[in-house]
PDB file of C-alpha atoms in Angstrom:
ATOM      1  CA  MET A   1     -35.024 162.943  40.768  1.00  0.00           C
ATOM      2  CA  ILE A   2     -34.901 163.352  37.226  1.00  0.00           C
ATOM      3  CA  TYR A   3     -35.433 160.187  35.682  1.00  0.00           C
ATOM      4  CA  ASN A   4     -37.276 158.703  38.888  1.00  0.00           C
ATOM      5  CA  ALA A   5     -40.324 161.187  38.322  1.00  0.00           C
ATOM      6  CA  LYS A   6     -39.706 160.032  34.610  1.00  0.00           C
ATOM      7  CA  ASP A   7     -41.315 156.617  35.571  1.00  0.00           C
ATOM      8  CA  GLY A   8     -44.454 158.533  37.767  1.00  0.00           C
ATOM      9  CA  LEU A   9     -44.910 161.053  34.509  1.00  0.00           C
ATOM     10  CA  ASP A  10     -45.124 158.403  31.586  1.00  0.00           C
ATOM     11  CA  GLU A  11     -47.462 156.804  33.804  1.00  0.00           C
ATOM     12  CA  ILE A  12     -50.087 159.191  33.928  1.00  0.00           C
ATOM     13  CA  ASP A  13     -49.473 160.276  30.104  1.00  0.00           C
ATOM     14  CA  ARG A  14     -50.256 156.898  29.754  1.00  0.00           C
ATOM     15  CA  ILE A  15     -53.852 157.073  31.154  1.00  0.00           C
ATOM     16  CA  LEU A  16     -54.364 160.806  30.351  1.00  0.00           C
ATOM     17  CA  MET A  17     -53.543 158.797  26.245  1.00  0.00           C
ATOM     18  CA  ALA A  18     -56.001 155.927  27.594  1.00  0.00           C
ATOM     19  CA  SER A  19     -58.956 158.445  28.584  1.00  0.00           C
ATOM     20  CA  THR A  20     -58.928 161.523  26.126  1.00  0.00           C
ATOM     21  CA  GLY A  21     -57.227 160.004  23.201  1.00  0.00           C
ATOM     22  CA  LEU A  22     -54.740 163.240  23.173  1.00  0.00           C
ATOM     23  CA  ASP A  23     -53.011 162.104  19.359  1.00  0.00           C
ATOM     24  CA  MET A  24     -50.826 165.774  18.077  1.00  0.00           C
ATOM     25  CA  THR A  25     -49.163 163.276  15.804  1.00  0.00           C
ATOM     26  CA  PRO A  26     -52.134 163.932  12.517  1.00  0.00           C
ATOM     27  CA  TRP A  27     -51.084 167.467  13.062  1.00  0.00           C
ATOM     28  CA  ILE A  28     -47.427 167.708  13.177  1.00  0.00           C
ATOM     29  CA  TYR A  29     -47.964 164.635   9.889  1.00  0.00           C
ATOM     30  CA  ALA A  30     -50.950 167.462   7.596  1.00  0.00           C
ATOM     31  CA  ILE A  31     -47.156 169.466   8.766  1.00  0.00           C
ATOM     32  CA  GLU A  32     -44.436 168.047   7.590  1.00  0.00           C
ATOM     33  CA  GLY A  33     -45.309 165.423   5.461  1.00  0.00           C
ATOM     34  CA  ASP A  34     -43.488 163.025   4.251  1.00  0.00           C
ATOM     35  CA  LEU A  35     -40.352 165.263   4.858  1.00  0.00           C
ATOM     36  CA  VAL A  36     -38.424 163.142   7.516  1.00  0.00           C
ATOM     37  CA  LEU A  37     -39.111 159.648   5.259  1.00  0.00           C
ATOM     38  CA  HIS A  38     -37.495 161.455   2.379  1.00  0.00           C
ATOM     39  CA  VAL A  39     -34.431 161.703   4.794  1.00  0.00           C
ATOM     40  CA  GLN A  40     -33.541 158.132   5.743  1.00  0.00           C
ATOM     41  CA  GLN A  41     -34.436 156.533   2.637  1.00  0.00           C
ATOM     42  CA  PHE A  42     -31.610 158.914   1.175  1.00  0.00           C
ATOM     43  CA  PHE A  43     -29.189 158.042   4.033  1.00  0.00           C
ATOM     44  CA  GLU A  44     -30.310 155.225   5.183  1.00  0.00           C
ATOM     45  CA  ALA A  45     -26.682 152.291   6.043  1.00  0.00           C
ATOM     46  CA  GLN A  46     -26.290 149.041   8.586  1.00  0.00           C
ATOM     47  CA  TRP A  47     -23.572 150.585   9.698  1.00  0.00           C
ATOM     48  CA  LEU A  48     -24.536 154.526  10.320  1.00  0.00           C
ATOM     49  CA  THR A  49     -28.051 153.320  11.970  1.00  0.00           C
ATOM     50  CA  VAL A  50     -25.636 151.506  14.465  1.00  0.00           C
ATOM     51  CA  MET A  51     -22.920 154.425  14.990  1.00  0.00           C
ATOM     52  CA  LEU A  52     -25.328 157.248  14.653  1.00  0.00           C
ATOM     53  CA  THR A  53     -27.606 154.489  17.948  1.00  0.00           C
ATOM     54  CA  HIS A  54     -25.224 154.527  20.275  1.00  0.00           C
ATOM     55  CA  PHE A  55     -24.487 158.496  19.978  1.00  0.00           C
ATOM     56  CA  TYR A  56     -28.076 158.967  20.462  1.00  0.00           C
ATOM     57  CA  VAL A  57     -28.016 156.353  23.128  1.00  0.00           C
ATOM     58  CA  ALA A  58     -25.168 157.927  25.075  1.00  0.00           C
ATOM     59  CA  GLY A  59     -24.122 161.072  23.243  1.00  0.00           C
ATOM     60  CA  PHE A  60     -27.167 162.511  25.248  1.00  0.00           C
ATOM     61  CA  MET A  61     -25.943 160.654  28.251  1.00  0.00           C
ATOM     62  CA  PHE A  62     -22.527 162.622  27.719  1.00  0.00           C
ATOM     63  CA  ILE A  63     -23.786 165.431  27.261  1.00  0.00           C
ATOM     64  CA  CYS A  64     -26.463 165.680  30.506  1.00  0.00           C
ATOM     65  CA  TYR A  65     -24.300 164.838  33.119  1.00  0.00           C
ATOM     66  CA  VAL A  66     -21.041 166.242  31.576  1.00  0.00           C
ATOM     67  CA  SER A  67     -22.892 169.752  31.110  1.00  0.00           C
ATOM     68  CA  VAL A  68     -23.188 169.983  35.100  1.00  0.00           C
ATOM     69  CA  PHE A  69     -19.937 168.411  36.224  1.00  0.00           C
ATOM     70  CA  TYR A  70     -17.725 169.283  33.232  1.00  0.00           C
ATOM     71  CA  PHE A  71     -17.785 173.334  35.567  1.00  0.00           C
ATOM     72  CA  ALA A  72     -18.291 172.481  38.763  1.00  0.00           C
ATOM     73  CA  TYR A  73     -14.611 170.317  39.025  1.00  0.00           C
ATOM     74  CA  PHE A  74     -13.399 173.377  38.029  1.00  0.00           C
ATOM     75  CA  ASP A  75     -14.519 175.239  40.618  1.00  0.00           C
ATOM     76  CA  ASP A  76     -16.815 177.528  37.951  1.00  0.00           C
ATOM     77  CA  ARG A  77     -19.846 177.776  40.101  1.00  0.00           C
ATOM     78  CA  TRP A  78     -21.558 181.060  37.916  1.00  0.00           C
ATOM     79  CA  MET A  79     -21.532 178.366  34.899  1.00  0.00           C
ATOM     80  CA  ALA A  80     -21.883 175.533  36.988  1.00  0.00           C
ATOM     81  CA  ASP A  81     -25.077 176.875  38.338  1.00  0.00           C
ATOM     82  CA  ARG A  82     -26.497 178.963  35.071  1.00  0.00           C
ATOM     83  CA  VAL A  83     -25.659 175.366  33.547  1.00  0.00           C
ATOM     84  CA  THR A  84     -28.036 172.951  36.107  1.00  0.00           C
ATOM     85  CA  LEU A  85     -30.580 175.490  36.474  1.00  0.00           C
ATOM     86  CA  THR A  86     -30.799 175.823  32.759  1.00  0.00           C
ATOM     87  CA  ILE A  87     -31.268 171.885  32.215  1.00  0.00           C
ATOM     88  CA  ALA A  88     -33.525 172.558  35.156  1.00  0.00           C
ATOM     89  CA  TRP A  89     -35.735 174.296  33.527  1.00  0.00           C
ATOM     90  CA  VAL A  90     -35.745 172.769  29.827  1.00  0.00           C
ATOM     91  CA  TYR A  91     -37.435 169.813  31.675  1.00  0.00           C
ATOM     92  CA  ILE A  92     -40.239 171.525  33.961  1.00  0.00           C
ATOM     93  CA  LEU A  93     -40.825 173.303  30.472  1.00  0.00           C
ATOM     94  CA  ALA A  94     -41.192 170.336  28.822  1.00  0.00           C
ATOM     95  CA  VAL A  95     -43.762 168.349  31.062  1.00  0.00           C
ATOM     96  CA  PRO A  96     -46.689 169.907  29.857  1.00  0.00           C
ATOM     97  CA  PHE A  97     -46.295 169.242  26.199  1.00  0.00           C
ATOM     98  CA  TYR A  98     -45.505 165.699  27.526  1.00  0.00           C
ATOM     99  CA  LEU A  99     -48.792 165.350  29.174  1.00  0.00           C
ATOM    100  CA  PHE A 100     -50.939 167.361  27.180  1.00  0.00           C
ATOM    101  CA  PHE A 101     -49.681 167.124  23.903  1.00  0.00           C
ATOM    102  CA  ASN A 102     -49.145 163.417  23.098  1.00  0.00           C
ATOM    103  CA  VAL A 103     -46.992 162.774  19.780  1.00  0.00           C
ATOM    104  CA  ARG A 104     -45.554 159.903  18.075  1.00  0.00           C
ATOM    105  CA  VAL A 105     -42.650 159.024  16.964  1.00  0.00           C
ATOM    106  CA  THR A 106     -42.307 159.201  12.886  1.00  0.00           C
ATOM    107  CA  GLY A 107     -41.287 155.141  12.934  1.00  0.00           C
ATOM    108  CA  ALA A 108     -44.416 154.819  14.696  1.00  0.00           C
ATOM    109  CA  TYR A 109     -46.946 156.839  12.886  1.00  0.00           C
ATOM    110  CA  ILE A 110     -45.701 157.391   9.056  1.00  0.00           C
ATOM    111  CA  PRO A 111     -46.065 153.884   7.221  1.00  0.00           C
ATOM    112  CA  GLU A 112     -42.832 153.050   5.878  1.00  0.00           C
ATOM    113  CA  MET A 113     -40.775 154.905   7.863  1.00  0.00           C
ATOM    114  CA  GLU A 114     -38.764 152.422  10.286  1.00  0.00           C
ATOM    115  CA  THR A 115     -37.483 153.000  13.865  1.00  0.00           C
ATOM    116  CA  LEU A 116     -33.843 151.399  12.985  1.00  0.00           C
ATOM    117  CA  ALA A 117     -32.765 152.585  16.583  1.00  0.00           C
ATOM    118  CA  TYR A 118     -35.297 151.138  18.687  1.00  0.00           C
ATOM    119  CA  SER A 119     -35.138 147.247  15.733  1.00  0.00           C
ATOM    120  CA  LEU A 120     -31.725 147.540  16.076  1.00  0.00           C
ATOM    121  CA  ASN A 121     -31.918 144.093  18.364  1.00  0.00           C
ATOM    122  CA  PRO A 122     -33.529 143.232  20.806  1.00  0.00           C
ATOM    123  CA  GLU A 123     -31.383 143.826  23.747  1.00  0.00           C
ATOM    124  CA  ILE A 124     -31.612 147.526  22.305  1.00  0.00           C
ATOM    125  CA  SER A 125     -36.044 146.934  21.288  1.00  0.00           C
ATOM    126  CA  ASP A 126     -36.244 145.859  24.992  1.00  0.00           C
ATOM    127  CA  TRP A 127     -34.620 148.631  26.982  1.00  0.00           C
ATOM    128  CA  PHE A 128     -36.338 151.505  24.822  1.00  0.00           C
ATOM    129  CA  ARG A 129     -39.672 149.937  25.541  1.00  0.00           C
ATOM    130  CA  ARG A 130     -39.011 150.053  29.100  1.00  0.00           C
ATOM    131  CA  ILE A 131     -38.096 153.397  28.989  1.00  0.00           C
ATOM    132  CA  ASP A 132     -40.341 155.517  26.518  1.00  0.00           C
ATOM    133  CA  PRO A 133     -43.801 155.550  25.877  1.00  0.00           C
ATOM    134  CA  PHE A 134     -42.928 157.053  22.138  1.00  0.00           C
ATOM    135  CA  THR A 135     -45.570 159.624  23.106  1.00  0.00           C
ATOM    136  CA  ASN A 136     -43.504 162.102  24.128  1.00  0.00           C
ATOM    137  CA  CYS A 137     -41.616 163.411  20.757  1.00  0.00           C
ATOM    138  CA  MET A 138     -42.833 167.790  21.094  1.00  0.00           C
ATOM    139  CA  PRO A 139     -40.424 168.703  22.528  1.00  0.00           C
ATOM    140  CA  SER A 140     -37.075 167.045  21.435  1.00  0.00           C
ATOM    141  CA  LEU A 141     -34.636 167.407  24.807  1.00  0.00           C
ATOM    142  CA  HIS A 142     -32.400 165.517  22.831  1.00  0.00           C
ATOM    143  CA  ILE A 143     -32.132 168.632  21.012  1.00  0.00           C
ATOM    144  CA  GLY A 144     -33.150 170.969  23.923  1.00  0.00           C
ATOM    145  CA  ILE A 145     -31.129 169.991  25.958  1.00  0.00           C
ATOM    146  CA  PRO A 146     -27.474 170.239  23.790  1.00  0.00           C
ATOM    147  CA  TYR A 147     -28.953 174.018  22.766  1.00  0.00           C
ATOM    148  CA  ALA A 148     -29.497 175.176  25.911  1.00  0.00           C
ATOM    149  CA  VAL A 149     -26.006 174.659  27.066  1.00  0.00           C
ATOM    150  CA  TRP A 150     -24.854 176.332  23.979  1.00  0.00           C
ATOM    151  CA  LEU A 151     -26.926 179.194  24.818  1.00  0.00           C
ATOM    152  CA  CYS A 152     -26.402 179.393  28.425  1.00  0.00           C
ATOM    153  CA  ILE A 153     -22.932 179.278  27.667  1.00  0.00           C
ATOM    154  CA  LYS A 154     -22.220 181.428  24.809  1.00  0.00           C
ATOM    155  CA  ARG A 155     -24.461 184.052  26.650  1.00  0.00           C
ATOM    156  CA  PHE A 156     -22.621 183.381  30.557  1.00  0.00           C
ATOM    157  CA  ASP A 157     -19.144 182.629  29.436  1.00  0.00           C
ATOM    158  CA  HIS A 158     -18.222 186.521  29.197  1.00  0.00           C
ATOM    159  CA  ASP A 159     -14.531 185.311  29.532  1.00  0.00           C
ATOM    160  CA  GLU A 160     -15.168 182.728  26.519  1.00  0.00           C
ATOM    161  CA  ARG A 161     -12.830 180.098  29.107  1.00  0.00           C
ATOM    162  CA  TRP A 162     -15.458 177.593  27.502  1.00  0.00           C
ATOM    163  CA  ALA A 163     -15.513 178.395  24.099  1.00  0.00           C
ATOM    164  CA  LEU A 164     -13.494 175.073  23.397  1.00  0.00           C
ATOM    165  CA  TYR A 165     -16.296 172.975  24.859  1.00  0.00           C
ATOM    166  CA  ARG A 166     -19.306 175.399  23.254  1.00  0.00           C
ATOM    167  CA  LYS A 167     -17.876 174.604  19.970  1.00  0.00           C
ATOM    168  CA  ILE A 168     -17.564 171.462  20.664  1.00  0.00           C
ATOM    169  CA  VAL A 169     -21.549 171.341  22.372  1.00  0.00           C
ATOM    170  CA  PHE A 170     -23.018 173.140  18.556  1.00  0.00           C
ATOM    171  CA  ILE A 171     -20.808 170.220  16.427  1.00  0.00           C
ATOM    172  CA  TYR A 172     -22.713 167.306  19.505  1.00  0.00           C
ATOM    173  CA  VAL A 173     -27.020 169.722  18.556  1.00  0.00           C
ATOM    174  CA  LEU A 174     -25.853 169.326  14.648  1.00  0.00           C
ATOM    175  CA  LEU A 175     -25.177 165.435  14.926  1.00  0.00           C
ATOM    176  CA  THR A 176     -27.868 164.813  16.913  1.00  0.00           C
ATOM    177  CA  VAL A 177     -29.958 166.790  14.465  1.00  0.00           C
ATOM    178  CA  PHE A 178     -29.177 164.699  11.452  1.00  0.00           C
ATOM    179  CA  THR A 179     -29.437 161.622  14.032  1.00  0.00           C
ATOM    180  CA  ILE A 180     -32.869 162.111  15.778  1.00  0.00           C
ATOM    181  CA  ILE A 181     -34.593 162.509  12.090  1.00  0.00           C
ATOM    182  CA  TYR A 182     -32.848 159.862  10.669  1.00  0.00           C
ATOM    183  CA  LEU A 183     -33.556 157.447  13.241  1.00  0.00           C
ATOM    184  CA  GLY A 184     -37.050 157.367  13.301  1.00  0.00           C
ATOM    185  CA  ILE A 185     -37.228 159.302  16.376  1.00  0.00           C
ATOM    186  CA  HIS A 186     -38.270 163.040  15.866  1.00  0.00           C
ATOM    187  CA  TRP A 187     -39.863 165.535  13.465  1.00  0.00           C
ATOM    188  CA  ILE A 188     -38.663 168.324  12.204  1.00  0.00           C
ATOM    189  CA  ILE A 189     -40.926 170.236  14.228  1.00  0.00           C
ATOM    190  CA  ASP A 190     -40.206 168.728  17.689  1.00  0.00           C
ATOM    191  CA  ILE A 191     -36.512 170.129  17.051  1.00  0.00           C
ATOM    192  CA  ALA A 192     -37.444 173.376  17.023  1.00  0.00           C
ATOM    193  CA  GLY A 193     -40.066 173.118  19.640  1.00  0.00           C
ATOM    194  CA  GLY A 194     -36.924 172.126  21.400  1.00  0.00           C
ATOM    195  CA  MET A 195     -34.565 174.690  20.104  1.00  0.00           C
ATOM    196  CA  ILE A 196     -37.823 177.113  21.700  1.00  0.00           C
ATOM    197  CA  VAL A 197     -37.954 175.635  25.156  1.00  0.00           C
ATOM    198  CA  ALA A 198     -33.825 175.798  25.590  1.00  0.00           C
ATOM    199  CA  PHE A 199     -33.399 179.648  24.025  1.00  0.00           C
ATOM    200  CA  ILE A 200     -36.605 180.232  27.204  1.00  0.00           C
ATOM    201  CA  ALA A 201     -34.901 177.958  30.036  1.00  0.00           C
ATOM    202  CA  VAL A 202     -31.941 179.977  29.690  1.00  0.00           C
ATOM    203  CA  ASN A 203     -33.365 182.938  30.043  1.00  0.00           C
ATOM    204  CA  LEU A 204     -35.398 182.202  32.852  1.00  0.00           C
ATOM    205  CA  ALA A 205     -32.326 180.264  34.718  1.00  0.00           C
TER     206      ALA A 205
END
């Protein structure tokens, strides 16, 4: 349902941008400057780009699906409900930003910055262009969803049954922070925005 809705929302977003010229990227850049560029240039290596591109794509899908079905499989309905509601709220809270607070990917705005993941090879580039308008950076759901899952487990797992999975998700969040900066996708403010949305979503769930 979420992925079907995404196509419609992306189309609305393109119409709004074309008619209003909404683009908050200059404001973000005025605050951050070239900080993310320095990170990319310092660490850039072909092997790291390949590894983190696959991590960026596969890891996010894994966290989204596993975090919903993992608890249900082990019949922890309380946690399954909390996590599912939390993820749903993250998406709901993010939609207004994606429609009315457009922020372009760092690699499409900072002249020296490269969108390493999007240009890794023609197949991956084509796939990204078909599913991503490259203007919905704020907030980062690659941080918002896994961080929300981590907060959800931390808050509602009273008997520490899911302590190991919580630690795995936390490590994933840390790696993702570096990944989305390095690959030329997100601003640091996007990451903070994702964490704030996650916090609100957990409270609503």
